[in-house]
Amino acid sequence: MTSAPYLEPFDQMRIWLSDAEKSEINDPNAMALSTVNERGAPSIRMVLLKGFDENGVVFYTNFESRKGRNLLANSNAAVLFHWKTLRRQIRVEGTVEVVSNAEADEYFASRPRTSRIGAWASKQSRPMEGRFEFEAAIAHYTKKFGTGEIPRPDFWSGFRLKPNYFEFWRDRKFRLHERKTFKLDDDNKNWTCEEIYP
Ligand SMILES: Cc1cc2nc3c(=O)[nH]c(=O)nc-3n(C[C@H](O)[C@H](O)[C@H](O)COP(=O)(O)O)c2cc1C
């Protein structure tokens, strides 16, 4: 059961993300995001990773959505990647902070025009009378913005999950899998690495 040695967690995650880009048929950057509400009840949904470096894991969303409201009230969060083609999983846990306006603006501006209009038109996670209501809102904002600039809505931005824990899971035969964990030390600088039972 030999395996390649692990690097520091950020480098290791970069390598696995790039392996996934080569092997997954779509959305290699899709991750399950777990949040908790004010009563401590968890909820989970997929989001797309839109930035990753030593500062953390970035994703974008509607701040008035369920996840947005959860995260603004309680910054604890976790994300999970699972790549079926690679038989690998990464867990990342930590706390989120809101990305800067400049960063959110830059990412928003890079999105296709229709996606930007969609961000204005969708009252994400809130009840909808029917699809017609959404389509009317899309038509409204399409007309409103015409061919001009589409600013980023105040309620739409990104979060950066600052990791304090990583776990890399690799499939091994007979369910004798490999798990390598990295915990951030109290100094907030060094990582303690441990192997744990599958
Ligand atoms: C593969 C995939 C990627 C997604 N990416 C995002 C995303 O980046 N941001 C987002 O707000 N919702 C994304 N969604 C939709 C969310 O899973 C979810 O339905 C929505 O954000 C509302 O979640 P909430 O009610 O828990 O806030 C994605 C869904 C899938 C299946």
PDB file of C-alpha atoms and ligand atoms in Angstrom:
ATOM      1  CA  MET A   1       0.000   0.000   0.000  1.00  0.00           C
ATOM      2  CA  THR A   2       2.629   2.550  -0.976  1.00  0.00           C
ATOM      3  CA  SER A   3       1.558   6.022  -2.016  1.00  0.00           C
ATOM      4  CA  ALA A   4       3.068   9.330  -3.056  1.00  0.00           C
ATOM      5  CA  PRO A   5       4.122  11.452  -0.076  1.00  0.00           C
ATOM      6  CA  TYR A   6       1.888  14.368   0.859  1.00  0.00           C
ATOM      7  CA  LEU A   7       2.919  17.987   0.479  1.00  0.00           C
ATOM      8  CA  GLU A   8       1.786  20.931   2.596  1.00  0.00           C
ATOM      9  CA  PRO A   9      -2.043  21.082   2.478  1.00  0.00           C
ATOM     10  CA  PHE A  10      -2.358  24.001   0.038  1.00  0.00           C
ATOM     11  CA  ASP A  11       0.081  22.460  -2.423  1.00  0.00           C
ATOM     12  CA  GLN A  12      -1.532  19.062  -2.023  1.00  0.00           C
ATOM     13  CA  MET A  13      -4.988  20.472  -2.711  1.00  0.00           C
ATOM     14  CA  ARG A  14      -3.706  22.350  -5.776  1.00  0.00           C
ATOM     15  CA  ILE A  15      -2.348  19.090  -7.173  1.00  0.00           C
ATOM     16  CA  TRP A  16      -5.587  17.177  -6.570  1.00  0.00           C
ATOM     17  CA  LEU A  17      -7.651  20.008  -8.078  1.00  0.00           C
ATOM     18  CA  SER A  18      -5.494  19.969 -11.163  1.00  0.00           C
ATOM     19  CA  ASP A  19      -5.725  16.154 -11.401  1.00  0.00           C
ATOM     20  CA  ALA A  20      -9.532  16.509 -11.175  1.00  0.00           C
ATOM     21  CA  GLU A  21      -9.559  19.098 -13.970  1.00  0.00           C
ATOM     22  CA  LYS A  22      -8.001  16.480 -16.228  1.00  0.00           C
ATOM     23  CA  SER A  23     -10.271  13.593 -15.270  1.00  0.00           C
ATOM     24  CA  GLU A  24     -13.744  14.847 -14.289  1.00  0.00           C
ATOM     25  CA  ILE A  25     -16.317  15.191 -17.074  1.00  0.00           C
ATOM     26  CA  ASN A  26     -17.702  18.437 -15.630  1.00  0.00           C
ATOM     27  CA  ASP A  27     -17.365  20.827 -12.702  1.00  0.00           C
ATOM     28  CA  PRO A  28     -14.119  19.510 -11.176  1.00  0.00           C
ATOM     29  CA  ASN A  29     -14.347  22.619  -8.939  1.00  0.00           C
ATOM     30  CA  ALA A  30     -17.757  21.671  -7.504  1.00  0.00           C
ATOM     31  CA  MET A  31     -17.797  21.292  -3.733  1.00  0.00           C
ATOM     32  CA  ALA A  32     -20.424  20.636  -1.103  1.00  0.00           C
ATOM     33  CA  LEU A  33     -20.666  23.576   1.296  1.00  0.00           C
ATOM     34  CA  SER A  34     -21.937  22.978   4.796  1.00  0.00           C
ATOM     35  CA  THR A  35     -23.286  25.764   6.998  1.00  0.00           C
ATOM     36  CA  VAL A  36     -25.267  25.924  10.229  1.00  0.00           C
ATOM     37  CA  ASN A  37     -28.256  28.051  11.150  1.00  0.00           C
ATOM     38  CA  GLU A  38     -28.855  29.991  14.355  1.00  0.00           C
ATOM     39  CA  ARG A  39     -30.096  26.823  16.083  1.00  0.00           C
ATOM     40  CA  GLY A  40     -26.986  24.894  15.046  1.00  0.00           C
ATOM     41  CA  ALA A  41     -28.847  22.819  12.449  1.00  0.00           C
ATOM     42  CA  PRO A  42     -26.637  22.011   9.443  1.00  0.00           C
ATOM     43  CA  SER A  43     -27.506  22.337   5.762  1.00  0.00           C
ATOM     44  CA  ILE A  44     -25.486  21.519   2.694  1.00  0.00           C
ATOM     45  CA  ARG A  45     -25.442  22.359  -1.017  1.00  0.00           C
ATOM     46  CA  MET A  46     -23.051  22.431  -3.945  1.00  0.00           C
ATOM     47  CA  VAL A  47     -21.151  25.564  -4.941  1.00  0.00           C
ATOM     48  CA  LEU A  48     -18.276  26.202  -7.333  1.00  0.00           C
ATOM     49  CA  LEU A  49     -14.770  26.982  -6.139  1.00  0.00           C
ATOM     50  CA  LYS A  50     -13.763  30.243  -7.810  1.00  0.00           C
ATOM     51  CA  GLY A  51     -10.445  30.962  -6.154  1.00  0.00           C
ATOM     52  CA  PHE A  52      -7.939  29.073  -4.044  1.00  0.00           C
ATOM     53  CA  ASP A  53      -4.654  30.060  -2.477  1.00  0.00           C
ATOM     54  CA  GLU A  54      -2.998  30.281   0.955  1.00  0.00           C
ATOM     55  CA  ASN A  55      -5.706  32.775   1.983  1.00  0.00           C
ATOM     56  CA  GLY A  56      -8.484  30.274   1.456  1.00  0.00           C
ATOM     57  CA  VAL A  57     -11.271  28.845  -0.661  1.00  0.00           C
ATOM     58  CA  VAL A  58     -13.480  31.370  -2.479  1.00  0.00           C
ATOM     59  CA  PHE A  59     -17.060  30.920  -3.708  1.00  0.00           C
ATOM     60  CA  TYR A  60     -19.796  33.329  -4.731  1.00  0.00           C
ATOM     61  CA  THR A  61     -23.450  33.463  -3.885  1.00  0.00           C
ATOM     62  CA  ASN A  62     -26.498  35.489  -2.924  1.00  0.00           C
ATOM     63  CA  PHE A  63     -26.094  36.817   0.623  1.00  0.00           C
ATOM     64  CA  GLU A  64     -29.861  36.645   1.197  1.00  0.00           C
ATOM     65  CA  SER A  65     -29.968  32.932   0.334  1.00  0.00           C
ATOM     66  CA  ARG A  66     -30.150  30.341   3.051  1.00  0.00           C
ATOM     67  CA  LYS A  67     -26.387  29.717   2.966  1.00  0.00           C
ATOM     68  CA  GLY A  68     -25.695  33.448   2.790  1.00  0.00           C
ATOM     69  CA  ARG A  69     -27.793  34.174   5.855  1.00  0.00           C
ATOM     70  CA  ASN A  70     -26.254  31.221   7.708  1.00  0.00           C
ATOM     71  CA  LEU A  71     -22.706  32.356   6.990  1.00  0.00           C
ATOM     72  CA  LEU A  72     -23.304  35.993   7.856  1.00  0.00           C
ATOM     73  CA  ALA A  73     -24.683  34.879  11.238  1.00  0.00           C
ATOM     74  CA  ASN A  74     -22.201  32.059  11.919  1.00  0.00           C
ATOM     75  CA  SER A  75     -18.883  32.026  10.091  1.00  0.00           C
ATOM     76  CA  ASN A  76     -18.133  28.343  10.733  1.00  0.00           C
ATOM     77  CA  ALA A  77     -18.261  26.328   7.521  1.00  0.00           C
ATOM     78  CA  ALA A  78     -16.900  23.262   5.776  1.00  0.00           C
ATOM     79  CA  VAL A  79     -16.484  22.235   2.166  1.00  0.00           C
ATOM     80  CA  LEU A  80     -16.093  18.819   0.633  1.00  0.00           C
ATOM     81  CA  PHE A  81     -14.788  17.730  -2.749  1.00  0.00           C
ATOM     82  CA  HIS A  82     -15.354  14.228  -4.042  1.00  0.00           C
ATOM     83  CA  TRP A  83     -13.970  13.198  -7.381  1.00  0.00           C
ATOM     84  CA  LYS A  84     -15.394   9.876  -8.551  1.00  0.00           C
ATOM     85  CA  THR A  85     -12.846   9.549 -11.356  1.00  0.00           C
ATOM     86  CA  LEU A  86      -9.988   9.845  -8.885  1.00  0.00           C
ATOM     87  CA  ARG A  87     -11.640   8.135  -5.921  1.00  0.00           C
ATOM     88  CA  ARG A  88     -10.439  10.967  -3.737  1.00  0.00           C
ATOM     89  CA  GLN A  89     -12.048  13.332  -1.275  1.00  0.00           C
ATOM     90  CA  ILE A  90     -10.876  16.521   0.413  1.00  0.00           C
ATOM     91  CA  ARG A  91     -12.518  18.042   3.472  1.00  0.00           C
ATOM     92  CA  VAL A  92     -11.752  21.626   4.407  1.00  0.00           C
ATOM     93  CA  GLU A  93     -13.041  23.289   7.576  1.00  0.00           C
ATOM     94  CA  GLY A  94     -12.660  26.793   8.913  1.00  0.00           C
ATOM     95  CA  THR A  95     -14.334  30.159   9.126  1.00  0.00           C
ATOM     96  CA  VAL A  96     -15.478  32.420   6.326  1.00  0.00           C
ATOM     97  CA  GLU A  97     -15.024  36.097   5.703  1.00  0.00           C
ATOM     98  CA  VAL A  98     -16.585  38.207   2.986  1.00  0.00           C
ATOM     99  CA  VAL A  99     -14.280  38.906   0.025  1.00  0.00           C
ATOM    100  CA  SER A 100     -13.413  42.534  -0.763  1.00  0.00           C
ATOM    101  CA  ASN A 101     -15.776  44.548  -2.968  1.00  0.00           C
ATOM    102  CA  ALA A 102     -13.013  44.872  -5.552  1.00  0.00           C
ATOM    103  CA  GLU A 103     -12.549  41.096  -5.707  1.00  0.00           C
ATOM    104  CA  ALA A 104     -16.291  40.453  -5.971  1.00  0.00           C
ATOM    105  CA  ASP A 105     -16.672  43.159  -8.638  1.00  0.00           C
ATOM    106  CA  GLU A 106     -13.889  41.648 -10.700  1.00  0.00           C
ATOM    107  CA  TYR A 107     -15.370  38.177 -10.575  1.00  0.00           C
ATOM    108  CA  PHE A 108     -18.920  39.435 -11.219  1.00  0.00           C
ATOM    109  CA  ALA A 109     -17.712  41.359 -14.287  1.00  0.00           C
ATOM    110  CA  SER A 110     -16.136  38.167 -15.670  1.00  0.00           C
ATOM    111  CA  ARG A 111     -19.481  36.333 -15.684  1.00  0.00           C
ATOM    112  CA  PRO A 112     -21.614  36.046 -18.832  1.00  0.00           C
ATOM    113  CA  ARG A 113     -24.161  38.857 -19.214  1.00  0.00           C
ATOM    114  CA  THR A 114     -27.134  36.548 -18.716  1.00  0.00           C
ATOM    115  CA  SER A 115     -25.638  35.181 -15.490  1.00  0.00           C
ATOM    116  CA  ARG A 116     -25.201  38.740 -14.219  1.00  0.00           C
ATOM    117  CA  ILE A 117     -28.841  39.494 -15.034  1.00  0.00           C
ATOM    118  CA  GLY A 118     -29.782  36.226 -13.331  1.00  0.00           C
ATOM    119  CA  ALA A 119     -28.030  37.360 -10.164  1.00  0.00           C
ATOM    120  CA  TRP A 120     -30.282  40.449 -10.094  1.00  0.00           C
ATOM    121  CA  ALA A 121     -33.431  38.502 -10.976  1.00  0.00           C
ATOM    122  CA  SER A 122     -33.090  35.565  -8.587  1.00  0.00           C
ATOM    123  CA  LYS A 123     -34.299  35.947  -5.019  1.00  0.00           C
ATOM    124  CA  GLN A 124     -32.279  32.868  -4.262  1.00  0.00           C
ATOM    125  CA  SER A 125     -33.820  30.409  -1.785  1.00  0.00           C
ATOM    126  CA  ARG A 126     -37.052  32.377  -1.342  1.00  0.00           C
ATOM    127  CA  PRO A 127     -40.486  31.176  -2.540  1.00  0.00           C
ATOM    128  CA  MET A 128     -41.410  31.795  -6.184  1.00  0.00           C
ATOM    129  CA  GLU A 129     -44.987  32.010  -7.477  1.00  0.00           C
ATOM    130  CA  GLY A 130     -43.953  30.187 -10.638  1.00  0.00           C
ATOM    131  CA  ARG A 131     -41.291  30.237 -13.335  1.00  0.00           C
ATOM    132  CA  PHE A 132     -43.154  33.115 -15.056  1.00  0.00           C
ATOM    133  CA  GLU A 133     -42.332  35.355 -12.099  1.00  0.00           C
ATOM    134  CA  PHE A 134     -38.620  34.642 -12.520  1.00  0.00           C
ATOM    135  CA  GLU A 135     -38.814  35.125 -16.289  1.00  0.00           C
ATOM    136  CA  ALA A 136     -40.589  38.457 -15.802  1.00  0.00           C
ATOM    137  CA  ALA A 137     -37.801  39.569 -13.443  1.00  0.00           C
ATOM    138  CA  ILE A 138     -35.178  38.496 -16.007  1.00  0.00           C
ATOM    139  CA  ALA A 139     -37.023  40.496 -18.700  1.00  0.00           C
ATOM    140  CA  HIS A 140     -37.234  43.474 -16.344  1.00  0.00           C
ATOM    141  CA  TYR A 141     -33.500  43.575 -15.649  1.00  0.00           C
ATOM    142  CA  THR A 142     -32.599  42.817 -19.276  1.00  0.00           C
ATOM    143  CA  LYS A 143     -34.572  45.921 -20.280  1.00  0.00           C
ATOM    144  CA  LYS A 144     -33.294  47.980 -17.367  1.00  0.00           C
ATOM    145  CA  PHE A 145     -29.611  47.374 -18.122  1.00  0.00           C
ATOM    146  CA  GLY A 146     -30.023  47.384 -21.899  1.00  0.00           C
ATOM    147  CA  THR A 147     -26.579  47.234 -23.436  1.00  0.00           C
ATOM    148  CA  GLY A 148     -24.985  49.165 -20.551  1.00  0.00           C
ATOM    149  CA  GLU A 149     -22.904  48.055 -17.588  1.00  0.00           C
ATOM    150  CA  ILE A 150     -24.456  45.605 -15.155  1.00  0.00           C
ATOM    151  CA  PRO A 151     -23.267  46.481 -11.641  1.00  0.00           C
ATOM    152  CA  ARG A 152     -22.869  43.796  -9.003  1.00  0.00           C
ATOM    153  CA  PRO A 153     -25.906  43.685  -6.716  1.00  0.00           C
ATOM    154  CA  ASP A 154     -25.140  44.540  -3.069  1.00  0.00           C
ATOM    155  CA  PHE A 155     -26.672  41.226  -2.047  1.00  0.00           C
ATOM    156  CA  TRP A 156     -24.369  39.174  -4.263  1.00  0.00           C
ATOM    157  CA  SER A 157     -20.733  38.593  -3.319  1.00  0.00           C
ATOM    158  CA  GLY A 158     -18.222  35.998  -2.244  1.00  0.00           C
ATOM    159  CA  PHE A 159     -16.983  34.279   0.872  1.00  0.00           C
ATOM    160  CA  ARG A 160     -13.464  33.088   1.560  1.00  0.00           C
ATOM    161  CA  LEU A 161     -13.206  30.023   3.762  1.00  0.00           C
ATOM    162  CA  LYS A 162     -10.012  30.334   5.752  1.00  0.00           C
ATOM    163  CA  PRO A 163      -9.006  26.733   6.511  1.00  0.00           C
ATOM    164  CA  ASN A 164      -7.971  25.461   9.905  1.00  0.00           C
ATOM    165  CA  TYR A 165      -8.344  21.783   8.955  1.00  0.00           C
ATOM    166  CA  PHE A 166      -7.784  19.712   5.820  1.00  0.00           C
ATOM    167  CA  GLU A 167      -8.333  16.030   5.301  1.00  0.00           C
ATOM    168  CA  PHE A 168      -7.152  14.176   2.216  1.00  0.00           C
ATOM    169  CA  TRP A 169      -8.796  10.812   1.591  1.00  0.00           C
ATOM    170  CA  ARG A 170      -7.537   8.368  -0.963  1.00  0.00           C
ATOM    171  CA  ASP A 171      -9.184   5.132  -1.972  1.00  0.00           C
ATOM    172  CA  ARG A 172      -7.329   1.910  -1.282  1.00  0.00           C
ATOM    173  CA  LYS A 173      -8.340  -1.659  -2.009  1.00  0.00           C
ATOM    174  CA  PHE A 174     -10.646  -3.516   0.406  1.00  0.00           C
ATOM    175  CA  ARG A 175     -11.804  -0.214   1.945  1.00  0.00           C
ATOM    176  CA  LEU A 176      -8.386   0.113   3.635  1.00  0.00           C
ATOM    177  CA  HIS A 177      -8.291   3.750   2.651  1.00  0.00           C
ATOM    178  CA  GLU A 178      -5.782   6.428   3.412  1.00  0.00           C
ATOM    179  CA  ARG A 179      -6.593   9.559   5.445  1.00  0.00           C
ATOM    180  CA  LYS A 180      -4.156  12.358   6.042  1.00  0.00           C
ATOM    181  CA  THR A 181      -5.155  15.335   8.185  1.00  0.00           C
ATOM    182  CA  PHE A 182      -3.608  18.770   8.629  1.00  0.00           C
ATOM    183  CA  LYS A 183      -4.629  20.869  11.648  1.00  0.00           C
ATOM    184  CA  LEU A 184      -3.625  24.492  12.007  1.00  0.00           C
ATOM    185  CA  ASP A 185      -1.609  25.038  15.207  1.00  0.00           C
ATOM    186  CA  ASP A 186      -2.528  27.683  17.781  1.00  0.00           C
ATOM    187  CA  ASP A 187       0.165  29.932  16.290  1.00  0.00           C
ATOM    188  CA  ASN A 188      -2.043  30.072  13.161  1.00  0.00           C
ATOM    189  CA  LYS A 189       1.026  29.373  11.050  1.00  0.00           C
ATOM    190  CA  ASN A 190       2.137  25.761  11.253  1.00  0.00           C
ATOM    191  CA  TRP A 191       0.188  22.666  10.365  1.00  0.00           C
ATOM    192  CA  THR A 192       0.254  19.442  12.345  1.00  0.00           C
ATOM    193  CA  CYS A 193      -0.046  16.478  10.062  1.00  0.00           C
ATOM    194  CA  GLU A 194      -1.535  13.178  11.194  1.00  0.00           C
ATOM    195  CA  GLU A 195      -2.569   9.967   9.569  1.00  0.00           C
ATOM    196  CA  ILE A 196      -5.863   8.593  10.892  1.00  0.00           C
ATOM    197  CA  TYR A 197      -7.633   5.263  10.565  1.00  0.00           C
ATOM    198  CA  PRO A 198      -9.985   4.876   7.635  1.00  0.00           C
TER     199      PRO A 198
HETATM  200  C1  LIG B   1     -22.591  21.762  -9.392  1.00  0.00           C
HETATM  201  C2  LIG B   1     -23.315  22.901  -8.737  1.00  0.00           C
HETATM  202  C3  LIG B   1     -22.669  24.114  -8.551  1.00  0.00           C
HETATM  203  C4  LIG B   1     -23.324  25.188  -7.938  1.00  0.00           C
HETATM  204  N1  LIG B   1     -22.632  26.345  -7.718  1.00  0.00           N
HETATM  205  C5  LIG B   1     -23.231  27.361  -7.031  1.00  0.00           C
HETATM  206  C6  LIG B   1     -22.482  28.522  -6.686  1.00  0.00           C
HETATM  207  O1  LIG B   1     -21.288  28.663  -6.979  1.00  0.00           O
HETATM  208  N2  LIG B   1     -23.133  29.502  -5.996  1.00  0.00           N
HETATM  209  C7  LIG B   1     -24.448  29.395  -5.634  1.00  0.00           C
HETATM  210  O2  LIG B   1     -24.984  30.313  -5.016  1.00  0.00           O
HETATM  211  N3  LIG B   1     -25.166  28.285  -5.920  1.00  0.00           N
HETATM  212  C8  LIG B   1     -24.586  27.262  -6.610  1.00  0.00           C
HETATM  213  N4  LIG B   1     -25.298  26.117  -6.892  1.00  0.00           N
HETATM  214  C9  LIG B   1     -26.700  26.025  -6.409  1.00  0.00           C
HETATM  215  C10 LIG B   1     -26.692  25.625  -4.928  1.00  0.00           C
HETATM  216  O3  LIG B   1     -26.376  24.256  -4.785  1.00  0.00           O
HETATM  217  C11 LIG B   1     -28.021  25.921  -4.230  1.00  0.00           C
HETATM  218  O4  LIG B   1     -29.087  25.299  -4.900  1.00  0.00           O
HETATM  219  C12 LIG B   1     -28.318  27.414  -4.127  1.00  0.00           C
HETATM  220  O5  LIG B   1     -27.143  28.188  -3.983  1.00  0.00           O
HETATM  221  C13 LIG B   1     -29.241  27.711  -2.960  1.00  0.00           C
HETATM  222  O6  LIG B   1     -28.668  27.209  -1.785  1.00  0.00           O
HETATM  223  P1  LIG B   1     -29.177  27.688  -0.315  1.00  0.00           P
HETATM  224  O7  LIG B   1     -30.696  27.750  -0.395  1.00  0.00           O
HETATM  225  O8  LIG B   1     -28.692  26.662   0.625  1.00  0.00           O
HETATM  226  O9  LIG B   1     -28.586  29.041  -0.079  1.00  0.00           O
HETATM  227  C14 LIG B   1     -24.674  25.038  -7.518  1.00  0.00           C
HETATM  228  C15 LIG B   1     -25.317  23.809  -7.714  1.00  0.00           C
HETATM  229  C16 LIG B   1     -24.651  22.765  -8.305  1.00  0.00           C
HETATM  230  C17 LIG B   1     -25.360  21.438  -8.454  1.00  0.00           C
END
